[in-house]
């Protein structure tokens, strides 16, 4: 996985380059990340992710991805949004989500990372989702 520039901006208007982080960030700091992904492992497809402090914009610049939302009720199916190249989706604040690739892709995300959580998918979730494991 190749990482492109990652920028964060504080409320004072400063912008700085930093390493891409999945689960940490300073309070009140927005993170804009661009990155190239080759496999599902590059987008932690076997984990759910949740940002408690802000919505997240997920943009597919090239390639194609599927954005899955964890069911809100036990036994319900995952909701899925297809993101071909040149499209974006908004993940609501506090909503658990994950990505899977249709092809190697260039992605961009924008969110407040402070408090971000990751949870490994269970074997039961993998058996009851879209039939993929």
PDB file of N, CA, C and O in Angstrom, residues 63-117:
ATOM      1  N   UNK A  63     -10.260   3.456  -9.642  1.00  0.00           N
ATOM      2  CA  UNK A  63     -10.573   2.093  -9.238  1.00  0.00           C
ATOM      3  C   UNK A  63     -12.038   1.960  -8.868  1.00  0.00           C
ATOM      4  O   UNK A  63     -12.917   2.487  -9.550  1.00  0.00           O
ATOM      5  N   UNK A  64     -12.299   1.280  -7.768  1.00  0.00           N
ATOM      6  CA  UNK A  64     -13.661   1.084  -7.302  1.00  0.00           C
ATOM      7  C   UNK A  64     -13.674   0.375  -5.968  1.00  0.00           C
ATOM      8  O   UNK A  64     -12.884  -0.535  -5.725  1.00  0.00           O
ATOM      9  N   UNK A  65     -14.557   0.815  -5.068  1.00  0.00           N
ATOM     10  CA  UNK A  65     -14.684   0.209  -3.742  1.00  0.00           C
ATOM     11  C   UNK A  65     -16.154   0.049  -3.388  1.00  0.00           C
ATOM     12  O   UNK A  65     -17.027   0.677  -3.983  1.00  0.00           O
ATOM     13  N   UNK A  66     -16.378  -0.803  -2.405  1.00  0.00           N
ATOM     14  CA  UNK A  66     -17.701  -0.958  -1.803  1.00  0.00           C
ATOM     15  C   UNK A  66     -17.602  -0.521  -0.348  1.00  0.00           C
ATOM     16  O   UNK A  66     -16.710  -0.959   0.379  1.00  0.00           O
ATOM     17  N   UNK A  67     -18.495   0.351   0.063  1.00  0.00           N
ATOM     18  CA  UNK A  67     -18.563   0.859   1.429  1.00  0.00           C
ATOM     19  C   UNK A  67     -19.717   0.137   2.120  1.00  0.00           C
ATOM     20  O   UNK A  67     -20.861   0.218   1.660  1.00  0.00           O
ATOM     21  N   UNK A  68     -19.398  -0.595   3.190  1.00  0.00           N
ATOM     22  CA  UNK A  68     -20.401  -1.354   3.935  1.00  0.00           C
ATOM     23  C   UNK A  68     -20.683  -0.669   5.263  1.00  0.00           C
ATOM     24  O   UNK A  68     -19.764  -0.186   5.925  1.00  0.00           O
ATOM     25  N   UNK A  69     -21.952  -0.691   5.669  1.00  0.00           N
ATOM     26  CA  UNK A  69     -22.373  -0.172   6.966  1.00  0.00           C
ATOM     27  C   UNK A  69     -22.847  -1.333   7.830  1.00  0.00           C
ATOM     28  O   UNK A  69     -23.636  -2.164   7.379  1.00  0.00           O
ATOM     29  N   UNK A  70     -22.361  -1.379   9.071  1.00  0.00           N
ATOM     30  CA  UNK A  70     -22.765  -2.442  10.006  1.00  0.00           C
ATOM     31  C   UNK A  70     -24.260  -2.306  10.273  1.00  0.00           C
ATOM     32  O   UNK A  70     -24.765  -1.195  10.459  1.00  0.00           O
ATOM     33  N   UNK A  71     -24.959  -3.439  10.332  1.00  0.00           N
ATOM     34  CA  UNK A  71     -26.391  -3.379  10.639  1.00  0.00           C
ATOM     35  C   UNK A  71     -26.624  -2.749  12.012  1.00  0.00           C
ATOM     36  O   UNK A  71     -25.836  -2.939  12.934  1.00  0.00           O
ATOM     37  N   UNK A  72     -27.705  -2.030  12.127  1.00  0.00           N
ATOM     38  CA  UNK A  72     -28.033  -1.411  13.418  1.00  0.00           C
ATOM     39  C   UNK A  72     -28.840  -2.359  14.291  1.00  0.00           C
ATOM     40  O   UNK A  72     -28.899  -2.181  15.493  1.00  0.00           O
ATOM     41  N   UNK A  73     -29.454  -3.401  13.684  1.00  0.00           N
ATOM     42  CA  UNK A  73     -30.218  -4.404  14.429  1.00  0.00           C
ATOM     43  C   UNK A  73     -29.601  -5.779  14.201  1.00  0.00           C
ATOM     44  O   UNK A  73     -29.242  -6.112  13.067  1.00  0.00           O
ATOM     45  N   UNK A  74     -29.499  -6.605  15.242  1.00  0.00           N
ATOM     46  CA  UNK A  74     -28.958  -7.955  15.074  1.00  0.00           C
ATOM     47  C   UNK A  74     -29.755  -8.735  14.024  1.00  0.00           C
ATOM     48  O   UNK A  74     -30.975  -8.655  13.982  1.00  0.00           O
ATOM     49  N   UNK A  75     -29.026  -9.459  13.173  1.00  0.00           N
ATOM     50  CA  UNK A  75     -29.682 -10.265  12.146  1.00  0.00           C
ATOM     51  C   UNK A  75     -29.950  -9.531  10.846  1.00  0.00           C
ATOM     52  O   UNK A  75     -30.251 -10.158   9.832  1.00  0.00           O
ATOM     53  N   UNK A  76     -29.886  -8.204  10.849  1.00  0.00           N
ATOM     54  CA  UNK A  76     -30.073  -7.444   9.613  1.00  0.00           C
ATOM     55  C   UNK A  76     -28.834  -7.569   8.726  1.00  0.00           C
ATOM     56  O   UNK A  76     -27.739  -7.830   9.216  1.00  0.00           O
ATOM     57  N   UNK A  77     -29.011  -7.362   7.439  1.00  0.00           N
ATOM     58  CA  UNK A  77     -27.893  -7.400   6.495  1.00  0.00           C
ATOM     59  C   UNK A  77     -27.149  -6.073   6.513  1.00  0.00           C
ATOM     60  O   UNK A  77     -27.711  -5.035   6.878  1.00  0.00           O
ATOM     61  N   UNK A  78     -25.874  -6.117   6.099  1.00  0.00           N
ATOM     62  CA  UNK A  78     -25.098  -4.892   5.930  1.00  0.00           C
ATOM     63  C   UNK A  78     -25.701  -4.077   4.787  1.00  0.00           C
ATOM     64  O   UNK A  78     -26.172  -4.642   3.807  1.00  0.00           O
ATOM     65  N   UNK A  79     -25.679  -2.758   4.922  1.00  0.00           N
ATOM     66  CA  UNK A  79     -26.004  -1.880   3.797  1.00  0.00           C
ATOM     67  C   UNK A  79     -24.719  -1.643   3.024  1.00  0.00           C
ATOM     68  O   UNK A  79     -23.647  -1.522   3.622  1.00  0.00           O
ATOM     69  N   UNK A  80     -24.808  -1.562   1.690  1.00  0.00           N
ATOM     70  CA  UNK A  80     -23.620  -1.379   0.863  1.00  0.00           C
ATOM     71  C   UNK A  80     -23.843  -0.257  -0.131  1.00  0.00           C
ATOM     72  O   UNK A  80     -24.917  -0.134  -0.702  1.00  0.00           O
ATOM     73  N   UNK A  81     -22.812   0.580  -0.294  1.00  0.00           N
ATOM     74  CA  UNK A  81     -22.814   1.648  -1.296  1.00  0.00           C
ATOM     75  C   UNK A  81     -21.634   1.388  -2.232  1.00  0.00           C
ATOM     76  O   UNK A  81     -20.496   1.253  -1.780  1.00  0.00           O
ATOM     77  N   UNK A  82     -21.915   1.303  -3.527  1.00  0.00           N
ATOM     78  CA  UNK A  82     -20.875   1.103  -4.537  1.00  0.00           C
ATOM     79  C   UNK A  82     -20.253   2.463  -4.856  1.00  0.00           C
ATOM     80  O   UNK A  82     -20.979   3.429  -5.110  1.00  0.00           O
ATOM     81  N   UNK A  83     -18.920   2.547  -4.829  1.00  0.00           N
ATOM     82  CA  UNK A  83     -18.219   3.785  -5.151  1.00  0.00           C
ATOM     83  C   UNK A  83     -17.277   3.550  -6.329  1.00  0.00           C
ATOM     84  O   UNK A  83     -16.131   3.141  -6.149  1.00  0.00           O
ATOM     85  N   UNK A  84     -17.745   3.801  -7.560  1.00  0.00           N
ATOM     86  CA  UNK A  84     -16.828   3.737  -8.700  1.00  0.00           C
ATOM     87  C   UNK A  84     -15.930   4.974  -8.711  1.00  0.00           C
ATOM     88  O   UNK A  84     -16.157   5.933  -7.952  1.00  0.00           O
ATOM     89  N   UNK A  85     -14.931   4.982  -9.570  1.00  0.00           N
ATOM     90  CA  UNK A  85     -14.008   6.120  -9.663  1.00  0.00           C
ATOM     91  C   UNK A  85     -14.779   7.418  -9.851  1.00  0.00           C
ATOM     92  O   UNK A  85     -15.752   7.479 -10.608  1.00  0.00           O
ATOM     93  N   UNK A  86     -14.346   8.443  -9.134  1.00  0.00           N
ATOM     94  CA  UNK A  86     -14.945   9.767  -9.270  1.00  0.00           C
ATOM     95  C   UNK A  86     -16.175   9.990  -8.408  1.00  0.00           C
ATOM     96  O   UNK A  86     -16.883  10.977  -8.591  1.00  0.00           O
ATOM     97  N   UNK A  87     -16.443   9.092  -7.447  1.00  0.00           N
ATOM     98  CA  UNK A  87     -17.610   9.263  -6.583  1.00  0.00           C
ATOM     99  C   UNK A  87     -17.190   9.328  -5.122  1.00  0.00           C
ATOM    100  O   UNK A  87     -16.057   8.994  -4.765  1.00  0.00           O
ATOM    101  N   UNK A  88     -18.133   9.745  -4.281  1.00  0.00           N
ATOM    102  CA  UNK A  88     -17.870   9.868  -2.850  1.00  0.00           C
ATOM    103  C   UNK A  88     -19.142   9.545  -2.080  1.00  0.00           C
ATOM    104  O   UNK A  88     -20.241   9.573  -2.629  1.00  0.00           O
ATOM    105  N   UNK A  89     -18.974   9.235  -0.805  1.00  0.00           N
ATOM    106  CA  UNK A  89     -20.102   8.994   0.089  1.00  0.00           C
ATOM    107  C   UNK A  89     -19.762   9.596   1.449  1.00  0.00           C
ATOM    108  O   UNK A  89     -18.588   9.758   1.794  1.00  0.00           O
ATOM    109  N   UNK A  90     -20.797   9.907   2.196  1.00  0.00           N
ATOM    110  CA  UNK A  90     -20.636  10.426   3.553  1.00  0.00           C
ATOM    111  C   UNK A  90     -21.020   9.332   4.539  1.00  0.00           C
ATOM    112  O   UNK A  90     -22.112   8.767   4.456  1.00  0.00           O
ATOM    113  N   UNK A  91     -20.121   9.030   5.464  1.00  0.00           N
ATOM    114  CA  UNK A  91     -20.395   8.093   6.547  1.00  0.00           C
ATOM    115  C   UNK A  91     -20.883   8.930   7.726  1.00  0.00           C
ATOM    116  O   UNK A  91     -20.171   9.821   8.190  1.00  0.00           O
ATOM    117  N   UNK A  92     -22.101   8.665   8.213  1.00  0.00           N
ATOM    118  CA  UNK A  92     -22.599   9.444   9.351  1.00  0.00           C
ATOM    119  C   UNK A  92     -21.720   9.290  10.593  1.00  0.00           C
ATOM    120  O   UNK A  92     -21.121   8.227  10.817  1.00  0.00           O
ATOM    121  N   UNK A  93     -21.667  10.322  11.382  1.00  0.00           N
ATOM    122  CA  UNK A  93     -20.936  10.296  12.654  1.00  0.00           C
ATOM    123  C   UNK A  93     -21.421   9.112  13.497  1.00  0.00           C
ATOM    124  O   UNK A  93     -22.620   8.880  13.620  1.00  0.00           O
ATOM    125  N   UNK A  94     -20.457   8.360  14.025  1.00  0.00           N
ATOM    126  CA  UNK A  94     -20.791   7.261  14.913  1.00  0.00           C
ATOM    127  C   UNK A  94     -21.270   5.991  14.216  1.00  0.00           C
ATOM    128  O   UNK A  94     -21.610   5.022  14.895  1.00  0.00           O
ATOM    129  N   UNK A  95     -21.288   5.945  12.895  1.00  0.00           N
ATOM    130  CA  UNK A  95     -21.765   4.755  12.168  1.00  0.00           C
ATOM    131  C   UNK A  95     -20.581   3.844  11.838  1.00  0.00           C
ATOM    132  O   UNK A  95     -19.589   4.272  11.261  1.00  0.00           O
ATOM    133  N   UNK A  96     -20.689   2.567  12.236  1.00  0.00           N
ATOM    134  CA  UNK A  96     -19.648   1.590  11.949  1.00  0.00           C
ATOM    135  C   UNK A  96     -19.657   1.277  10.464  1.00  0.00           C
ATOM    136  O   UNK A  96     -20.736   1.085   9.871  1.00  0.00           O
ATOM    137  N   UNK A  97     -18.468   1.215   9.844  1.00  0.00           N
ATOM    138  CA  UNK A  97     -18.355   1.001   8.407  1.00  0.00           C
ATOM    139  C   UNK A  97     -17.040   0.294   8.079  1.00  0.00           C
ATOM    140  O   UNK A  97     -16.142   0.216   8.908  1.00  0.00           O
ATOM    141  N   UNK A  98     -16.961  -0.219   6.842  1.00  0.00           N
ATOM    142  CA  UNK A  98     -15.750  -0.862   6.359  1.00  0.00           C
ATOM    143  C   UNK A  98     -15.753  -0.777   4.838  1.00  0.00           C
ATOM    144  O   UNK A  98     -16.773  -0.463   4.225  1.00  0.00           O
ATOM    145  N   UNK A  99     -14.599  -1.055   4.233  1.00  0.00           N
ATOM    146  CA  UNK A  99     -14.448  -1.015   2.774  1.00  0.00           C
ATOM    147  C   UNK A  99     -13.984  -2.362   2.250  1.00  0.00           C
ATOM    148  O   UNK A  99     -13.269  -3.092   2.942  1.00  0.00           O
ATOM    149  N   UNK A 100     -14.358  -2.666   1.012  1.00  0.00           N
ATOM    150  CA  UNK A 100     -13.791  -3.760   0.240  1.00  0.00           C
ATOM    151  C   UNK A 100     -13.516  -3.223  -1.151  1.00  0.00           C
ATOM    152  O   UNK A 100     -14.252  -2.359  -1.644  1.00  0.00           O
ATOM    153  N   UNK A 101     -12.476  -3.738  -1.786  1.00  0.00           N
ATOM    154  CA  UNK A 101     -12.068  -3.251  -3.105  1.00  0.00           C
ATOM    155  C   UNK A 101     -12.713  -4.035  -4.232  1.00  0.00           C
ATOM    156  O   UNK A 101     -12.866  -5.248  -4.147  1.00  0.00           O
ATOM    157  N   UNK A 102     -13.058  -3.330  -5.304  1.00  0.00           N
ATOM    158  CA  UNK A 102     -13.406  -3.965  -6.571  1.00  0.00           C
ATOM    159  C   UNK A 102     -12.183  -4.016  -7.471  1.00  0.00           C
ATOM    160  O   UNK A 102     -12.114  -4.839  -8.379  1.00  0.00           O
ATOM    161  N   UNK A 103     -11.233  -3.122  -7.237  1.00  0.00           N
ATOM    162  CA  UNK A 103     -10.003  -3.022  -8.028  1.00  0.00           C
ATOM    163  C   UNK A 103      -9.001  -2.201  -7.227  1.00  0.00           C
ATOM    164  O   UNK A 103      -9.386  -1.480  -6.304  1.00  0.00           O
ATOM    165  N   UNK A 104      -7.706  -2.290  -7.564  1.00  0.00           N
ATOM    166  CA  UNK A 104      -6.756  -1.355  -6.939  1.00  0.00           C
ATOM    167  C   UNK A 104      -7.283   0.070  -7.120  1.00  0.00           C
ATOM    168  O   UNK A 104      -7.819   0.412  -8.179  1.00  0.00           O
ATOM    169  N   UNK A 105      -7.158   0.877  -6.073  1.00  0.00           N
ATOM    170  CA  UNK A 105      -7.835   2.177  -6.058  1.00  0.00           C
ATOM    171  C   UNK A 105      -7.000   3.255  -5.396  1.00  0.00           C
ATOM    172  O   UNK A 105      -6.138   2.968  -4.567  1.00  0.00           O
ATOM    173  N   UNK A 106      -7.284   4.491  -5.764  1.00  0.00           N
ATOM    174  CA  UNK A 106      -6.776   5.663  -5.067  1.00  0.00           C
ATOM    175  C   UNK A 106      -7.957   6.252  -4.318  1.00  0.00           C
ATOM    176  O   UNK A 106      -9.010   6.529  -4.915  1.00  0.00           O
ATOM    177  N   UNK A 107      -7.793   6.419  -3.009  1.00  0.00           N
ATOM    178  CA  UNK A 107      -8.873   6.888  -2.150  1.00  0.00           C
ATOM    179  C   UNK A 107      -8.480   8.170  -1.441  1.00  0.00           C
ATOM    180  O   UNK A 107      -7.294   8.466  -1.267  1.00  0.00           O
ATOM    181  N   UNK A 108      -9.482   8.905  -1.015  1.00  0.00           N
ATOM    182  CA  UNK A 108      -9.276  10.081  -0.188  1.00  0.00           C
ATOM    183  C   UNK A 108     -10.334  10.056   0.907  1.00  0.00           C
ATOM    184  O   UNK A 108     -11.484   9.697   0.652  1.00  0.00           O
ATOM    185  N   UNK A 109      -9.929  10.399   2.125  1.00  0.00           N
ATOM    186  CA  UNK A 109     -10.887  10.494   3.220  1.00  0.00           C
ATOM    187  C   UNK A 109     -10.677  11.803   3.969  1.00  0.00           C
ATOM    188  O   UNK A 109      -9.579  12.367   3.971  1.00  0.00           O
ATOM    189  N   UNK A 110     -11.754  12.262   4.577  1.00  0.00           N
ATOM    190  CA  UNK A 110     -11.734  13.500   5.350  1.00  0.00           C
ATOM    191  C   UNK A 110     -12.597  13.288   6.582  1.00  0.00           C
ATOM    192  O   UNK A 110     -13.788  12.982   6.463  1.00  0.00           O
ATOM    193  N   UNK A 111     -11.992  13.397   7.776  1.00  0.00           N
ATOM    194  CA  UNK A 111     -12.748  13.257   9.019  1.00  0.00           C
ATOM    195  C   UNK A 111     -11.930  13.765  10.199  1.00  0.00           C
ATOM    196  O   UNK A 111     -10.745  14.064  10.071  1.00  0.00           O
ATOM    197  N   UNK A 112     -12.575  13.837  11.349  1.00  0.00           N
ATOM    198  CA  UNK A 112     -11.880  14.035  12.623  1.00  0.00           C
ATOM    199  C   UNK A 112     -11.532  12.638  13.128  1.00  0.00           C
ATOM    200  O   UNK A 112     -12.427  11.832  13.384  1.00  0.00           O
ATOM    201  N   UNK A 113     -10.270  12.305  13.267  1.00  0.00           N
ATOM    202  CA  UNK A 113      -9.853  10.951  13.659  1.00  0.00           C
ATOM    203  C   UNK A 113      -9.831  10.740  15.170  1.00  0.00           C
ATOM    204  O   UNK A 113      -9.772   9.607  15.638  1.00  0.00           O
ATOM    205  N   UNK A 114      -9.870  11.815  15.945  1.00  0.00           N
ATOM    206  CA  UNK A 114      -9.797  11.672  17.398  1.00  0.00           C
ATOM    207  C   UNK A 114     -10.922  10.755  17.887  1.00  0.00           C
ATOM    208  O   UNK A 114     -12.078  10.940  17.550  1.00  0.00           O
ATOM    209  N   UNK A 115     -10.552   9.736  18.651  1.00  0.00           N
ATOM    210  CA  UNK A 115     -11.537   8.811  19.204  1.00  0.00           C
ATOM    211  C   UNK A 115     -11.955   7.697  18.264  1.00  0.00           C
ATOM    212  O   UNK A 115     -12.798   6.876  18.621  1.00  0.00           O
ATOM    213  N   UNK A 116     -11.376   7.651  17.053  1.00  0.00           N
ATOM    214  CA  UNK A 116     -11.734   6.610  16.092  1.00  0.00           C
ATOM    215  C   UNK A 116     -11.495   5.237  16.705  1.00  0.00           C
ATOM    216  O   UNK A 116     -10.512   5.011  17.405  1.00  0.00           O
ATOM    217  N   UNK A 117     -12.437   4.323  16.439  1.00  0.00           N
ATOM    218  CA  UNK A 117     -12.336   2.958  16.970  1.00  0.00           C
ATOM    219  C   UNK A 117     -12.361   1.952  15.832  1.00  0.00           C
ATOM    220  O   UNK A 117     -13.021   2.172  14.816  1.00  0.00           O
TER     221      UNK A 117
END
